[in-house]
mmCIF file of N, CA and C in Angstrom:
data_model
loop_
_atom_site.group_PDB
_atom_site.id
_atom_site.type_symbol
_atom_site.label_atom_id
_atom_site.label_comp_id
_atom_site.label_asym_id
_atom_site.label_seq_id
_atom_site.Cartn_x
_atom_site.Cartn_y
_atom_site.Cartn_z
ATOM 1 N N UNK A 1 -6.217 12.527 -24.292
ATOM 2 C CA UNK A 1 -7.820 12.124 -24.756
ATOM 3 C C UNK A 1 -8.297 12.073 -24.741
ATOM 4 N N UNK A 2 -10.316 12.599 -25.130
ATOM 5 C CA UNK A 2 -11.566 12.056 -24.710
ATOM 6 C C UNK A 2 -11.680 10.485 -25.128
ATOM 7 N N UNK A 3 -10.881 10.227 -26.590
ATOM 8 C CA UNK A 3 -10.754 9.014 -27.031
ATOM 9 C C UNK A 3 -10.496 8.083 -26.872
ATOM 10 N N UNK A 4 -9.370 8.324 -25.611
ATOM 11 C CA UNK A 4 -9.143 6.931 -24.838
ATOM 12 C C UNK A 4 -9.561 6.989 -23.755
ATOM 13 N N UNK A 5 -10.539 7.633 -23.340
ATOM 14 C CA UNK A 5 -11.138 7.156 -22.794
ATOM 15 C C UNK A 5 -12.975 7.231 -23.040
ATOM 16 N N UNK A 6 -12.570 7.021 -24.098
ATOM 17 C CA UNK A 6 -14.150 6.628 -25.026
ATOM 18 C C UNK A 6 -15.488 7.489 -24.314
ATOM 19 N N UNK A 7 -15.198 8.944 -23.728
ATOM 20 C CA UNK A 7 -15.277 9.444 -23.460
ATOM 21 C C UNK A 7 -15.650 9.934 -22.312
ATOM 22 N N UNK A 8 -15.611 8.880 -21.573
ATOM 23 C CA UNK A 8 -16.998 9.273 -20.285
ATOM 24 C C UNK A 8 -16.299 8.905 -19.280
ATOM 25 N N UNK A 9 -16.422 11.154 -18.945
ATOM 26 C CA UNK A 9 -15.351 11.791 -18.847
ATOM 27 C C UNK A 9 -15.983 11.600 -16.827
ATOM 28 N N UNK A 10 -17.099 10.664 -16.594
ATOM 29 C CA UNK A 10 -17.643 10.656 -15.327
ATOM 30 C C UNK A 10 -16.966 8.787 -14.418
ATOM 31 N N UNK A 11 -17.267 8.226 -14.042
ATOM 32 C CA UNK A 11 -16.544 7.540 -13.337
ATOM 33 C C UNK A 11 -16.216 6.381 -12.359
ATOM 34 N N UNK A 12 -16.743 5.950 -11.778
ATOM 35 C CA UNK A 12 -16.409 5.889 -9.789
ATOM 36 C C UNK A 12 -14.836 4.731 -10.162
ATOM 37 N N UNK A 13 -14.037 5.872 -10.027
ATOM 38 C CA UNK A 13 -12.774 4.904 -9.161
ATOM 39 C C UNK A 13 -12.757 3.842 -8.667
ATOM 40 N N UNK A 14 -11.792 3.198 -8.266
ATOM 41 C CA UNK A 14 -11.320 2.088 -7.516
ATOM 42 C C UNK A 14 -11.199 2.521 -6.174
ATOM 43 N N UNK A 15 -10.338 3.901 -6.207
ATOM 44 C CA UNK A 15 -10.225 4.255 -4.740
ATOM 45 C C UNK A 15 -10.569 3.675 -3.312
ATOM 46 N N UNK A 16 -11.470 4.563 -3.691
ATOM 47 C CA UNK A 16 -13.036 4.776 -2.578
ATOM 48 C C UNK A 16 -12.749 3.565 -1.831
ATOM 49 N N UNK A 17 -12.030 2.296 -2.961
ATOM 50 C CA UNK A 17 -12.861 0.820 -2.562
ATOM 51 C C UNK A 17 -11.767 0.301 -2.261
ATOM 52 N N UNK A 18 -10.789 0.196 -2.305
ATOM 53 C CA UNK A 18 -9.084 0.551 -2.006
ATOM 54 C C UNK A 18 -9.372 1.040 -0.584
ATOM 55 N N UNK A 19 -9.556 2.021 -0.639
ATOM 56 C CA UNK A 19 -9.471 2.693 0.969
ATOM 57 C C UNK A 19 -10.051 1.476 2.290
ATOM 58 N N UNK A 20 -11.656 1.176 1.592
ATOM 59 C CA UNK A 20 -12.637 0.142 2.331
ATOM 60 C C UNK A 20 -12.053 -1.320 2.356
ATOM 61 N N UNK A 21 -11.251 -1.494 1.421
ATOM 62 C CA UNK A 21 -11.081 -2.492 1.746
ATOM 63 C C UNK A 21 -9.726 -2.305 2.890
ATOM 64 N N UNK A 22 -8.604 -2.051 2.064
ATOM 65 C CA UNK A 22 -7.543 -1.481 3.517
ATOM 66 C C UNK A 22 -8.192 -1.689 4.910
ATOM 67 N N UNK A 23 -9.674 -0.340 4.982
ATOM 68 C CA UNK A 23 -9.706 -0.469 6.734
ATOM 69 C C UNK A 23 -9.897 -1.086 7.067
ATOM 70 N N UNK A 24 -10.450 -2.617 6.227
ATOM 71 C CA UNK A 24 -11.371 -3.894 6.694
ATOM 72 C C UNK A 24 -10.209 -4.169 7.404
ATOM 73 N N UNK A 25 -9.294 -4.563 5.855
ATOM 74 C CA UNK A 25 -8.168 -6.016 6.105
ATOM 75 C C UNK A 25 -7.309 -5.514 7.896
ATOM 76 N N UNK A 26 -7.133 -3.471 7.571
ATOM 77 C CA UNK A 26 -6.238 -3.283 8.501
ATOM 78 C C UNK A 26 -6.707 -3.838 9.977
ATOM 79 N N UNK A 27 -8.373 -4.171 10.366
ATOM 80 C CA UNK A 27 -8.558 -5.178 11.040
ATOM 81 C C UNK A 27 -9.042 -6.213 11.574
ATOM 82 N N UNK A 28 -8.464 -6.639 10.688
ATOM 83 C CA UNK A 28 -8.149 -8.718 10.802
ATOM 84 C C UNK A 28 -7.085 -8.715 11.109
ATOM 85 N N UNK A 29 -5.676 -8.071 10.498
ATOM 86 C CA UNK A 29 -4.481 -8.313 10.812
ATOM 87 C C UNK A 29 -3.820 -8.092 12.085
ATOM 88 N N UNK A 30 -3.419 -8.410 12.245
ATOM 89 C CA UNK A 30 -2.561 -8.295 13.914
ATOM 90 C C UNK A 30 -1.854 -6.831 13.551
ATOM 91 N N UNK A 31 -1.666 -5.988 14.780
ATOM 92 C CA UNK A 31 -1.822 -4.042 14.537
ATOM 93 C C UNK A 31 0.863 -4.895 14.074
ATOM 94 N N UNK A 32 1.519 -6.003 14.584
ATOM 95 C CA UNK A 32 2.534 -5.931 14.291
ATOM 96 C C UNK A 32 3.021 -5.857 12.584
ATOM 97 N N UNK A 33 1.421 -7.964 11.990
ATOM 98 C CA UNK A 33 1.671 -7.266 10.357
ATOM 99 C C UNK A 33 1.730 -6.712 9.745
ATOM 100 N N UNK A 34 0.335 -5.788 10.679
ATOM 101 C CA UNK A 34 0.043 -4.906 9.551
ATOM 102 C C UNK A 34 1.156 -3.515 9.495
ATOM 103 N N UNK A 35 1.819 -2.689 10.281
ATOM 104 C CA UNK A 35 2.873 -2.582 9.473
ATOM 105 C C UNK A 35 4.417 -3.116 9.466
ATOM 106 N N UNK A 36 4.595 -4.135 9.259
ATOM 107 C CA UNK A 36 5.421 -4.700 8.705
ATOM 108 C C UNK A 36 5.986 -4.329 7.339
ATOM 109 N N UNK A 37 4.426 -5.108 6.766
ATOM 110 C CA UNK A 37 4.494 -5.252 5.499
ATOM 111 C C UNK A 37 3.383 -3.944 4.880
ATOM 112 N N UNK A 38 3.754 -2.886 4.021
ATOM 113 C CA UNK A 38 3.738 -2.050 3.169
ATOM 114 C C UNK A 38 2.399 -1.773 2.085
ATOM 115 N N UNK A 39 1.662 -2.206 2.940
ATOM 116 C CA UNK A 39 0.450 -3.017 1.835
ATOM 117 C C UNK A 39 -1.088 -2.122 1.043
ATOM 118 N N UNK A 40 -0.915 -0.822 1.899
ATOM 119 C CA UNK A 40 -1.483 0.111 1.765
ATOM 120 C C UNK A 40 -1.043 1.031 0.610
ATOM 121 N N UNK A 41 0.493 1.234 0.764
ATOM 122 C CA UNK A 41 1.971 1.766 0.093
ATOM 123 C C UNK A 41 1.762 1.258 -1.367
ATOM 124 N N UNK A 42 1.785 -0.294 -1.653
ATOM 125 C CA UNK A 42 2.048 -0.810 -2.926
ATOM 126 C C UNK A 42 0.108 -1.053 -3.233
ATOM 127 N N UNK A 43 -0.855 -1.845 -2.283
ATOM 128 C CA UNK A 43 -1.921 -1.504 -3.390
ATOM 129 C C UNK A 43 -2.266 0.074 -3.833
ATOM 130 N N UNK A 44 -2.337 1.038 -3.267
ATOM 131 C CA UNK A 44 -2.477 2.206 -3.777
ATOM 132 C C UNK A 44 -1.240 2.501 -4.794
ATOM 133 N N UNK A 45 -0.088 2.207 -5.448
ATOM 134 C CA UNK A 45 1.360 2.241 -6.690
ATOM 135 C C UNK A 45 0.447 1.798 -7.651
ATOM 136 N N UNK A 46 0.181 0.120 -6.985
ATOM 137 C CA UNK A 46 -0.440 -1.122 -8.588
ATOM 138 C C UNK A 46 -1.791 -0.469 -8.978
ATOM 139 N N UNK A 47 -2.425 -0.140 -8.182
ATOM 140 C CA UNK A 47 -4.089 1.064 -8.811
ATOM 141 C C UNK A 47 -3.140 2.255 -9.648
ATOM 142 N N UNK A 48 -2.657 3.058 -8.831
ATOM 143 C CA UNK A 48 -2.384 4.315 -9.508
ATOM 144 C C UNK A 48 -1.912 3.575 -11.273
ATOM 145 N N UNK A 49 -0.910 2.244 -11.711
ATOM 146 C CA UNK A 49 0.217 1.914 -12.547
ATOM 147 C C UNK A 49 -0.938 1.566 -13.066
ATOM 148 N N UNK A 50 -2.267 1.293 -12.571
ATOM 149 C CA UNK A 50 -3.632 0.224 -14.161
ATOM 150 C C UNK A 50 -4.006 1.564 -14.585
ATOM 151 N N UNK A 51 -3.788 2.742 -14.422
ATOM 152 C CA UNK A 51 -3.945 3.582 -15.045
ATOM 153 C C UNK A 51 -3.477 3.752 -16.407
ATOM 154 N N UNK A 52 -2.729 2.983 -16.488
ATOM 155 C CA UNK A 52 -2.066 3.581 -18.065
ATOM 156 C C UNK A 52 -2.695 1.715 -18.663
ATOM 157 N N UNK A 53 -3.514 1.616 -18.448
ATOM 158 C CA UNK A 53 -4.369 0.613 -19.898
ATOM 159 C C UNK A 53 -5.968 0.320 -19.602
ATOM 160 N N UNK A 54 -6.824 0.941 -20.394
ATOM 161 C CA UNK A 54 -7.518 1.166 -20.663
ATOM 162 C C UNK A 54 -8.680 -0.106 -19.698
ATOM 163 N N UNK A 55 -8.910 -0.927 -19.180
ATOM 164 C CA UNK A 55 -9.369 -1.800 -18.841
ATOM 165 C C UNK A 55 -9.379 -0.830 -17.107
ATOM 166 N N UNK A 56 -9.104 -1.030 -16.337
ATOM 167 C CA UNK A 56 -9.819 0.769 -15.997
ATOM 168 C C UNK A 56 -11.040 1.345 -15.383
ATOM 169 N N UNK A 57 -11.616 1.012 -17.157
ATOM 170 C CA UNK A 57 -12.626 2.159 -17.592
ATOM 171 C C UNK A 57 -13.256 0.832 -17.797
ATOM 172 N N UNK A 58 -13.327 -0.283 -18.282
ATOM 173 C CA UNK A 58 -14.000 -1.595 -18.278
ATOM 174 C C UNK A 58 -14.319 -2.348 -17.077
ATOM 175 N N UNK A 59 -14.054 -1.747 -16.367
ATOM 176 C CA UNK A 59 -13.898 -3.590 -15.228
ATOM 177 C C UNK A 59 -14.008 -2.637 -14.024
ATOM 178 N N UNK A 60 -15.466 -2.965 -13.169
ATOM 179 C CA UNK A 60 -15.711 -2.968 -12.270
ATOM 180 C C UNK A 60 -14.837 -2.352 -10.903
ATOM 181 N N UNK A 61 -14.771 -0.770 -10.373
ATOM 182 C CA UNK A 61 -13.826 -0.465 -9.701
ATOM 183 C C UNK A 61 -14.149 -1.521 -8.104
ATOM 184 N N UNK A 62 -14.671 -2.708 -7.676
ATOM 185 C CA UNK A 62 -15.011 -2.809 -6.351
ATOM 186 C C UNK A 62 -13.765 -4.159 -6.665
ATOM 187 N N UNK A 63 -14.331 -4.349 -8.119
ATOM 188 C CA UNK A 63 -13.326 -5.484 -7.796
ATOM 189 C C UNK A 63 -11.361 -5.702 -8.655
ATOM 190 N N UNK A 64 -11.343 -4.631 -9.355
ATOM 191 C CA UNK A 64 -10.251 -4.359 -9.522
ATOM 192 C C UNK A 64 -9.726 -3.899 -8.086
ATOM 193 N N UNK A 65 -9.909 -2.835 -7.023
ATOM 194 C CA UNK A 65 -9.722 -2.679 -6.259
ATOM 195 C C UNK A 65 -9.130 -4.452 -5.046
ATOM 196 N N UNK A 66 -10.645 -5.329 -5.624
ATOM 197 C CA UNK A 66 -10.369 -6.505 -4.931
ATOM 198 C C UNK A 66 -8.909 -7.112 -5.314
ATOM 199 N N UNK A 67 -9.222 -7.137 -6.788
ATOM 200 C CA UNK A 67 -7.966 -7.414 -7.291
ATOM 201 C C UNK A 67 -6.187 -6.893 -7.376
ATOM 202 N N UNK A 68 -6.764 -5.602 -6.879
ATOM 203 C CA UNK A 68 -5.333 -5.382 -6.940
ATOM 204 C C UNK A 68 -4.611 -5.782 -5.319
ATOM 205 N N UNK A 69 -5.584 -5.293 -3.840
ATOM 206 C CA UNK A 69 -5.434 -5.717 -2.856
ATOM 207 C C UNK A 69 -4.870 -7.437 -2.965
ATOM 208 N N UNK A 70 -5.633 -8.057 -3.472
ATOM 209 C CA UNK A 70 -5.224 -9.519 -3.071
ATOM 210 C C UNK A 70 -4.064 -9.396 -3.939
ATOM 211 N N UNK A 71 -3.459 -9.269 -5.137
ATOM 212 C CA UNK A 71 -2.332 -9.249 -5.963
ATOM 213 C C UNK A 71 -0.645 -8.352 -4.556
ATOM 214 N N UNK A 72 -1.469 -7.706 -3.744
ATOM 215 C CA UNK A 72 -0.711 -6.981 -2.912
ATOM 216 C C UNK A 72 -0.640 -8.318 -1.664
ATOM 217 N N UNK A 73 -1.370 -8.985 -1.700
ATOM 218 C CA UNK A 73 -1.331 -9.360 -0.381
ATOM 219 C C UNK A 73 -0.388 -11.138 -0.406
ATOM 220 N N UNK A 74 -0.175 -11.542 -2.031
ATOM 221 C CA UNK A 74 -0.088 -12.273 -2.456
ATOM 222 C C UNK A 74 1.864 -11.412 -2.424
ATOM 223 N N UNK A 75 1.610 -10.992 -2.650
ATOM 224 C CA UNK A 75 3.402 -10.539 -3.092
ATOM 225 C C UNK A 75 4.055 -10.558 -2.153
ATOM 226 N N UNK A 76 3.304 -10.240 -0.629
ATOM 227 C CA UNK A 76 3.975 -9.893 0.785
ATOM 228 C C UNK A 76 3.775 -11.551 1.326
ATOM 229 N N UNK A 77 2.830 -12.330 0.776
ATOM 230 C CA UNK A 77 2.743 -13.732 0.957
ATOM 231 C C UNK A 77 1.458 -14.082 2.523
ATOM 232 N N UNK A 78 0.643 -12.121 2.952
ATOM 233 C CA UNK A 78 -0.086 -12.751 3.532
ATOM 234 C C UNK A 78 -0.920 -13.093 4.348
ATOM 235 N N UNK A 79 -1.155 -13.786 4.337
ATOM 236 C CA UNK A 79 -2.118 -13.994 4.481
ATOM 237 C C UNK A 79 -3.398 -13.440 5.906
ATOM 238 N N UNK A 80 -4.494 -13.377 5.442
ATOM 239 C CA UNK A 80 -5.648 -13.272 6.779
ATOM 240 C C UNK A 80 -6.587 -14.308 7.293
ATOM 241 N N UNK A 81 -6.090 -13.971 8.610
ATOM 242 C CA UNK A 81 -6.300 -14.846 9.444
ATOM 243 C C UNK A 81 -7.834 -14.589 9.792
ATOM 244 N N UNK A 82 -8.502 -16.120 9.192
ATOM 245 C CA UNK A 82 -9.896 -16.941 10.255
ATOM 246 C C UNK A 82 -9.895 -17.088 8.935
ATOM 247 N N UNK A 83 -9.341 -16.441 7.926
ATOM 248 C CA UNK A 83 -10.520 -15.710 5.996
ATOM 249 C C UNK A 83 -9.963 -17.369 5.836
ATOM 250 N N UNK A 84 -10.528 -17.351 4.883
ATOM 251 C CA UNK A 84 -10.351 -18.386 3.709
ATOM 252 C C UNK A 84 -9.130 -17.488 2.318
ATOM 253 N N UNK A 85 -7.977 -18.111 1.710
ATOM 254 C CA UNK A 85 -7.999 -17.739 0.377
ATOM 255 C C UNK A 85 -8.535 -17.408 -0.705
ATOM 256 N N UNK A 86 -7.376 -17.042 -2.224
ATOM 257 C CA UNK A 86 -7.587 -17.380 -3.106
ATOM 258 C C UNK A 86 -8.655 -18.746 -3.838
ATOM 259 N N UNK A 87 -7.926 -20.043 -2.728
ATOM 260 C CA UNK A 87 -8.546 -21.146 -3.845
ATOM 261 C C UNK A 87 -9.746 -21.614 -3.255
ATOM 262 N N UNK A 88 -10.229 -21.192 -2.291
ATOM 263 C CA UNK A 88 -11.530 -21.439 -0.896
ATOM 264 C C UNK A 88 -12.385 -21.984 -1.976
ATOM 265 N N UNK A 89 -13.839 -22.308 -1.308
ATOM 266 C CA UNK A 89 -14.883 -21.974 -2.057
ATOM 267 C C UNK A 89 -15.231 -20.277 -1.644
ATOM 268 N N UNK A 90 -15.164 -19.932 -0.083
ATOM 269 C CA UNK A 90 -15.949 -18.990 -0.289
ATOM 270 C C UNK A 90 -14.450 -17.830 -0.438
ATOM 271 N N UNK A 91 -13.756 -17.437 -0.907
ATOM 272 C CA UNK A 91 -12.507 -16.239 -0.434
ATOM 273 C C UNK A 91 -12.767 -15.510 0.529
ATOM 274 N N UNK A 92 -11.686 -14.363 1.129
ATOM 275 C CA UNK A 92 -11.975 -13.661 2.353
ATOM 276 C C UNK A 92 -12.161 -12.203 1.135
ATOM 277 N N UNK A 93 -12.233 -11.930 -0.069
ATOM 278 C CA UNK A 93 -12.766 -11.347 -0.888
ATOM 279 C C UNK A 93 -13.621 -11.039 -0.471
ATOM 280 N N UNK A 94 -14.750 -12.158 -0.673
ATOM 281 C CA UNK A 94 -16.531 -12.040 -0.785
ATOM 282 C C UNK A 94 -17.135 -12.281 0.003
ATOM 283 N N UNK A 95 -15.698 -11.559 0.955
ATOM 284 C CA UNK A 95 -17.204 -11.071 2.665
ATOM 285 C C UNK A 95 -17.133 -9.858 2.200
ATOM 286 N N UNK A 96 -16.098 -8.807 1.903
ATOM 287 C CA UNK A 96 -16.491 -7.738 1.569
ATOM 288 C C UNK A 96 -17.074 -6.780 0.296
ATOM 289 N N UNK A 97 -17.544 -7.991 -1.022
ATOM 290 C CA UNK A 97 -17.883 -7.899 -2.129
ATOM 291 C C UNK A 97 -18.082 -9.269 -2.099
ATOM 292 N N UNK A 98 -19.620 -9.590 -2.260
ATOM 293 C CA UNK A 98 -20.685 -11.146 -2.598
ATOM 294 C C UNK A 98 -20.327 -11.247 -4.078
ATOM 295 N N UNK A 99 -20.113 -10.016 -4.435
ATOM 296 C CA UNK A 99 -20.399 -10.345 -6.056
ATOM 297 C C UNK A 99 -19.390 -10.038 -6.604
ATOM 298 N N UNK A 100 -18.430 -11.028 -6.222
ATOM 299 C CA UNK A 100 -16.579 -10.540 -6.866
ATOM 300 C C UNK A 100 -16.177 -12.384 -6.947
ATOM 301 N N UNK A 101 -16.330 -12.577 -7.580
ATOM 302 C CA UNK A 101 -15.420 -13.902 -8.713
ATOM 303 C C UNK A 101 -14.155 -14.429 -8.741
ATOM 304 N N UNK A 102 -13.963 -15.470 -8.314
ATOM 305 C CA UNK A 102 -12.190 -15.596 -8.275
ATOM 306 C C UNK A 102 -12.224 -15.124 -9.417
ATOM 307 N N UNK A 103 -12.707 -15.497 -10.524
ATOM 308 C CA UNK A 103 -11.998 -15.639 -12.193
ATOM 309 C C UNK A 103 -12.009 -14.103 -12.114
ATOM 310 N N UNK A 104 -13.178 -13.347 -11.567
ATOM 311 C CA UNK A 104 -12.797 -12.065 -12.298
ATOM 312 C C UNK A 104 -11.867 -11.021 -11.406
ATOM 313 N N UNK A 105 -11.329 -11.995 -10.212
ATOM 314 C CA UNK A 105 -10.489 -11.138 -9.841
ATOM 315 C C UNK A 105 -9.283 -11.489 -10.252
ATOM 316 N N UNK A 106 -9.207 -12.360 -10.689
ATOM 317 C CA UNK A 106 -7.560 -13.548 -10.605
ATOM 318 C C UNK A 106 -7.704 -12.102 -12.371
ATOM 319 N N UNK A 107 -8.563 -11.960 -12.847
ATOM 320 C CA UNK A 107 -8.290 -12.051 -14.017
ATOM 321 C C UNK A 107 -7.260 -10.285 -14.298
ATOM 322 N N UNK A 108 -8.167 -9.303 -12.873
ATOM 323 C CA UNK A 108 -7.310 -8.687 -12.803
ATOM 324 C C UNK A 108 -5.924 -8.530 -12.221
ATOM 325 N N UNK A 109 -5.908 -9.995 -11.443
ATOM 326 C CA UNK A 109 -4.709 -9.810 -11.020
ATOM 327 C C UNK A 109 -3.868 -9.794 -11.993
ATOM 328 N N UNK A 110 -3.985 -11.120 -12.915
ATOM 329 C CA UNK A 110 -2.960 -10.975 -14.110
ATOM 330 C C UNK A 110 -2.687 -10.517 -15.466
ATOM 331 N N UNK A 111 -4.178 -8.547 -15.032
ATOM 332 C CA UNK A 111 -3.987 -7.654 -16.413
ATOM 333 C C UNK A 111 -3.043 -7.012 -15.113
ATOM 334 N N UNK A 112 -3.065 -6.780 -14.098
ATOM 335 C CA UNK A 112 -2.032 -6.076 -13.422
ATOM 336 C C UNK A 112 -0.379 -6.481 -13.543
ATOM 337 N N UNK A 113 -0.059 -7.767 -13.771
ATOM 338 C CA UNK A 113 0.768 -8.667 -14.246
ATOM 339 C C UNK A 113 1.388 -7.844 -15.125
ATOM 340 N N UNK A 114 0.318 -8.003 -16.776
ATOM 341 C CA UNK A 114 0.271 -7.910 -18.031
ATOM 342 C C UNK A 114 1.275 -6.170 -17.836
ATOM 343 N N UNK A 115 0.070 -5.239 -17.289
ATOM 344 C CA UNK A 115 1.431 -3.948 -17.819
ATOM 345 C C UNK A 115 2.144 -3.950 -17.102
ATOM 346 N N UNK A 116 2.775 -4.413 -16.203
ATOM 347 C CA UNK A 116 4.064 -4.293 -15.729
ATOM 348 C C UNK A 116 5.334 -5.108 -16.891
ATOM 349 N N UNK A 117 4.274 -6.327 -17.901
ATOM 350 C CA UNK A 117 5.435 -6.793 -18.458
ATOM 351 C C UNK A 117 5.434 -6.147 -19.526
ATOM 352 N N UNK A 118 4.395 -5.178 -19.827
ATOM 353 C CA UNK A 118 4.073 -4.007 -21.738
ATOM 354 C C UNK A 118 5.334 -3.099 -21.163
ATOM 355 N N UNK A 119 5.678 -2.967 -19.484
ATOM 356 C CA UNK A 119 6.368 -1.473 -19.576
ATOM 357 C C UNK A 119 8.080 -2.546 -20.052
ATOM 358 N N UNK A 120 7.995 -3.260 -19.209
ATOM 359 C CA UNK A 120 9.245 -3.867 -19.431
ATOM 360 C C UNK A 120 9.633 -4.038 -20.927
ATOM 361 N N UNK A 121 8.631 -4.420 -21.353
ATOM 362 C CA UNK A 121 9.052 -4.753 -23.066
ATOM 363 C C UNK A 121 9.854 -3.734 -23.916
ATOM 364 N N UNK A 122 8.977 -2.138 -23.409
ATOM 365 C CA UNK A 122 9.367 -0.981 -23.840
ATOM 366 C C UNK A 122 10.175 -0.485 -22.876
ATOM 367 N N UNK A 123 11.123 -1.114 -22.496
ATOM 368 C CA UNK A 123 12.240 -0.038 -22.014
ATOM 369 C C UNK A 123 14.008 -1.262 -22.222
ATOM 370 N N UNK A 124 13.497 -2.917 -22.089
ATOM 371 C CA UNK A 124 14.072 -3.408 -22.621
ATOM 372 C C UNK A 124 15.407 -2.906 -23.736
ATOM 373 N N UNK A 125 14.662 -2.626 -25.155
ATOM 374 C CA UNK A 125 15.362 -2.650 -26.391
ATOM 375 C C UNK A 125 16.201 -0.985 -26.016
ATOM 376 N N UNK A 126 16.118 -0.781 -24.508
ATOM 377 C CA UNK A 126 17.052 0.614 -24.037
ATOM 378 C C UNK A 126 17.604 0.495 -23.975
ATOM 379 N N UNK A 127 19.143 0.101 -24.265
ATOM 380 C CA UNK A 127 20.428 0.011 -23.296
ATOM 381 C C UNK A 127 21.223 1.327 -23.181
ATOM 382 N N UNK A 128 21.861 0.909 -21.984
ATOM 383 C CA UNK A 128 22.706 1.880 -21.657
ATOM 384 C C UNK A 128 24.482 1.866 -21.831
ATOM 385 N N UNK A 129 25.095 1.893 -22.120
ATOM 386 C CA UNK A 129 26.348 1.666 -22.469
ATOM 387 C C UNK A 129 27.285 3.201 -21.725
ATOM 388 N N UNK A 130 28.068 2.323 -20.670
ATOM 389 C CA UNK A 130 28.669 3.847 -19.948
ATOM 390 C C UNK A 130 30.004 3.528 -21.076
ATOM 391 N N UNK A 131 30.912 4.341 -22.343
ATOM 392 C CA UNK A 131 31.982 4.728 -23.281
ATOM 393 C C UNK A 131 33.231 5.839 -21.988
ATOM 394 N N UNK A 132 33.471 5.346 -21.857
ATOM 395 C CA UNK A 132 35.037 5.972 -21.735
ATOM 396 C C UNK A 132 35.815 6.524 -22.604
ATOM 397 N N UNK A 133 36.305 7.657 -22.755
ATOM 398 C CA UNK A 133 37.005 8.849 -23.250
ATOM 399 C C UNK A 133 38.020 9.599 -22.458
ATOM 400 N N UNK A 134 38.695 10.032 -22.949
ATOM 401 C CA UNK A 134 39.648 10.148 -22.074
ATOM 402 C C UNK A 134 39.330 11.087 -20.176
ATOM 403 N N UNK A 135 38.566 9.836 -20.251
ATOM 404 C CA UNK A 135 38.626 10.632 -18.510
ATOM 405 C C UNK A 135 37.191 10.905 -18.963
ATOM 406 N N UNK A 136 36.814 10.640 -19.389
ATOM 407 C CA UNK A 136 35.659 11.587 -19.246
ATOM 408 C C UNK A 136 34.096 10.339 -19.471
ATOM 409 N N UNK A 137 32.783 9.914 -19.035
ATOM 410 C CA UNK A 137 32.407 8.906 -19.097
ATOM 411 C C UNK A 137 30.967 8.884 -20.096
ATOM 412 N N UNK A 138 30.937 9.461 -21.066
ATOM 413 C CA UNK A 138 29.415 9.303 -21.290
ATOM 414 C C UNK A 138 28.435 8.801 -21.641
ATOM 415 N N UNK A 139 27.290 8.335 -21.285
ATOM 416 C CA UNK A 139 26.045 8.006 -21.218
ATOM 417 C C UNK A 139 25.656 7.415 -23.272
ATOM 418 N N UNK A 140 25.903 6.895 -23.553
ATOM 419 C CA UNK A 140 25.177 6.587 -25.229
ATOM 420 C C UNK A 140 23.940 6.020 -24.948
ATOM 421 N N UNK A 141 22.672 5.499 -25.124
ATOM 422 C CA UNK A 141 21.650 5.079 -25.347
ATOM 423 C C UNK A 141 21.475 4.671 -26.785
ATOM 424 N N UNK A 142 20.902 3.638 -27.266
ATOM 425 C CA UNK A 142 21.307 2.674 -28.737
ATOM 426 C C UNK A 142 19.630 1.949 -28.070
#
């Protein structure tokens, strides 16, 4: 409903930023590393999952894309060559966006993980028990 998106029907989506950033880091990585880790697929999936949270509307789309990409790099333990990590005074993502502060990127990463924690909390109460009854299996959802 329009109320959920605060009646904002026009917004800049973070996907175009993510595509630009992925293109940049593809050029920075060795080809075998790029092919070894599914960075584009994973970061795209995380970004899509972020649409379950209203944070997508309030967050700067370029910062959101950087946070998703940083989380993806950390998931696979990928370090970008010749560039500083998140802990450095000037992290790699400031090369792509000089306005990207570490705390804002960290907030995005935290929010991404919260989205998955919410999903887990919603699914945990549902238990599936398989009961055998006269050689028939019935799935009971409690």
